[in-house]
Amino acid sequence: MASQYISTKYDQHPNMFLEDLAAIDRLRADAVAVLDPHVSGVRKLAGYAAQLVWLGGKFPVDIGVDFTWYPALGFNVQSPDSQDNLRFELANVLFNLAALYSQLAINLNRSTADGLKQGNRYFCQAAGVLSYLKSDVIPELRTTPPEDMDEMTLECLHQLMLAQAQECSWSMAIKNGYKDALIAKLAAKVSDFYDEAAEAGTKSDIISTDWIHHMTAKHHHFAAAAQYRAACDCLEKRKYGEEVARLRDSVVCINEALKESRWINKAVLGDLNGLKSKVAEDLKRAEKDNDIIYLLPVPPKSELKTLDRAAMAVARKPVEISDPPTSLGEKGMYGPLLFMKLVPYAVHVAASIYAERRDRMINTGIVDELENMTNSLKDLLQSLNLPGSLQALEKPLGLPPSIVAHAEDIREQDGLHKLRRFMRDVETIRENDRAAYQEGVEILRSEATEDQQAKLKHGTERWKRLPSQEEAPELYNQIQEIDGYLKSATASDELVKSKLKDVEGVIRVMEGTDRDLESYVPSSRRATMTPKVEVEAGKLRSALSNVNRLEHQRRKMAEQVIEKGKADDISKPVATFEDGMRDNAKLSLADSAILAETARLEREYPLQKIEPAQFEELFEARLAQYDDDRQAVIDQRDEQEQLAAALKDANRSFLNARKGDSSTREREQAIQRLENAYIKYGEIVSNLETGRKFYNDLAKITNRFRDACRDFRYRRRMEANSIEGDLSNAMSALNVAQSNSLHEQKQREVLRSQYQHAKAPSSEPMTAPTPTRAPAPAPAPGVWSPEMGISFGKGGPPPAGPPNASTGNAHNPAYPNTRGHQVQNQMQNGGWKPGQGIKFG
């Protein structure tokens, strides 16, 4: 399969690359087999990464090989991610290399000076690999990064590695007995690194809450340690008031760290409690001494000088990655340039077609339909003022439990801050998409201008190639297409902003305290519920319970079908996942539906080229597994129609039973506004997530468009250079011919001039010499004698030339106008008379 691909795509015999294919297979096998934290794994991963960086300059990103890896972080660690992308493969190998460096550091004996020094080095190398991955590899991926390699996730891991490296330096300083002032500077920088890691973690969708809380605790822990060491330095320098202030701030930091105690391990918690005891003891002593003896003012925290920082952690990129040519080549430690095993292009196309159809069926045909029905049901509830009217009647005082639960949910989701953060993310991605699109448009515009200038320079007769729009109509069609996407999406974004503006005030109340909610919802006098009202309220409550049950059932159904789609990988990769390391999914022919179908097609039709259309039957058979889910959507629609009708009837009866009772109207309206705001909050979050996914998908289109424009401009420039070269050669040949013609003309003029000067001054013809030999007897008839003269021909007069024609040498090529003319007055009756002489002009 790889040999056929190389033969087809590279027009070379595949046997030329057998050794390269075997070598890259060995490198990859060694790299993905690195699971244990051993230093030998660094060479295997770094060597393979260096080869991938080298191959990235030789091959395009998509060379027809699917690389499959499992995420190391997030919620989908059991779901493989496959991409036909050399950079994607490189990114995962680098991720593993960074993970290996961190594991090597963790497994060191850091109770010794050598262990701490080596730990600092390993953590710095891990940070360097992550920094290189974030700054150099991911931007060139040309696809959406893996979910655990987005910018904020990598930034969080990068800062976390630096924090641990700095912590090793801090521990070494304590072990070596350095001064408190230096230790305080080191601890303050540790705190900074952990704070930056936690900040980036909150902006990541993958970093778990446990990690964020742990990093936050470490941030406060080292802030407390820094202030404690600074206080010790103040005691040594007799700054007793500042000592008290810094010890008090250390206590505050410790208490902040202890708030995260449920998320940190026992060792860290023990260190915190030990520091707390020590700080409390010193603070008690310092306050007593200052109050009784020194009587120095204790400055507030705002007046304390910010502690200086001493950074001992710097990201270090391994030379095999930052400068791969140093490790590759004939004398390099990793050998020469190698090629990689490929797979048939049609198989990748077919797999992508199936994945697109599967996702479209699941998202559009099932999940979106369920969400649309649920939204329709929510709109119905809002129009009926439910459940506000029922809750206001049943609970005239305080807050209904559902409102309290909704408010708590909004607080846990970070309320308006989450919405604004999502909006900023969406705007950033949108602007990146727009920049890529504008770059492509500008490239096409500049290329068209260059073509027009060349046409004006050389003329339409010589510059005959097609105009840009006719040469690449698909690119120019994409201009309007992508512009339409951007305008439509921008309008949708404005709609979401308008939706948020309508409910922003109510959401602000819900993300506040319970007291704010109680102030917002007015209490009403307890209404007397007649038996009829109580019966109708019970019926309405039952209908609302059915609505809640239906919504829960749909959420569960959507989650199940999404998981089903994730497991429906037509290539069925199988992999292992261990020790937090990424491992590639190794494809098994026995478990791969699409490869088994490929083998069958090649076996039954050996002379027929594999095409994606040949997999249609396989697609239909695979998609048939979703028929039951699609039928369930139809059943849900029928059930909702019945439930909506029952809900309307129950509400109508409830309102009729309460006719004339307006005691709870204000409370009903307030509760309903809160209910509606909670629903809108969920809708806005969903809209923003959809928008972010849309712009991420659009990024693939705009980046491909920009790259295609670059390729088109490059091809057109090469073509223009070739045409201009041909025109230049033609003009050079024409100039040479014109130069030769002028040279010949000048030569003829010179010869004519010389000939005119050589003419005799007399007008009489020159006489021939008279023969002196003795007379001869008369010749016999038919025999020539000298006295007869020479006759050039008989048979008529010579052809007439032009009047006054020049009579030069008829065989001189310098006189083409005289070629073929007879000399006048020298031919009489076909003979020549010596006595007449010879006329030369």
Coordinates of C-alpha atoms in Angstrom, one line a residue, residues 430 485-498 695:
R430 CA -13.6 35.1 14.3
Y485 CA -20.3 32.7 6.1
L486 CA -18.7 35.6 8.0
K487 CA -21.5 38.0 7.5
S488 CA -24.1 35.4 8.6
A489 CA -22.1 34.4 11.6
T490 CA -21.5 38.0 12.6
A491 CA -25.2 38.7 12.5
S492 CA -25.8 35.6 14.7
D493 CA -23.2 36.9 17.1
E494 CA -25.0 40.2 17.3
L495 CA -28.2 38.3 18.0
V496 CA -26.6 36.5 20.9
K497 CA -25.3 39.8 22.3
S498 CA -28.8 41.3 22.1
Y695 CA -15.5 29.4 13.8

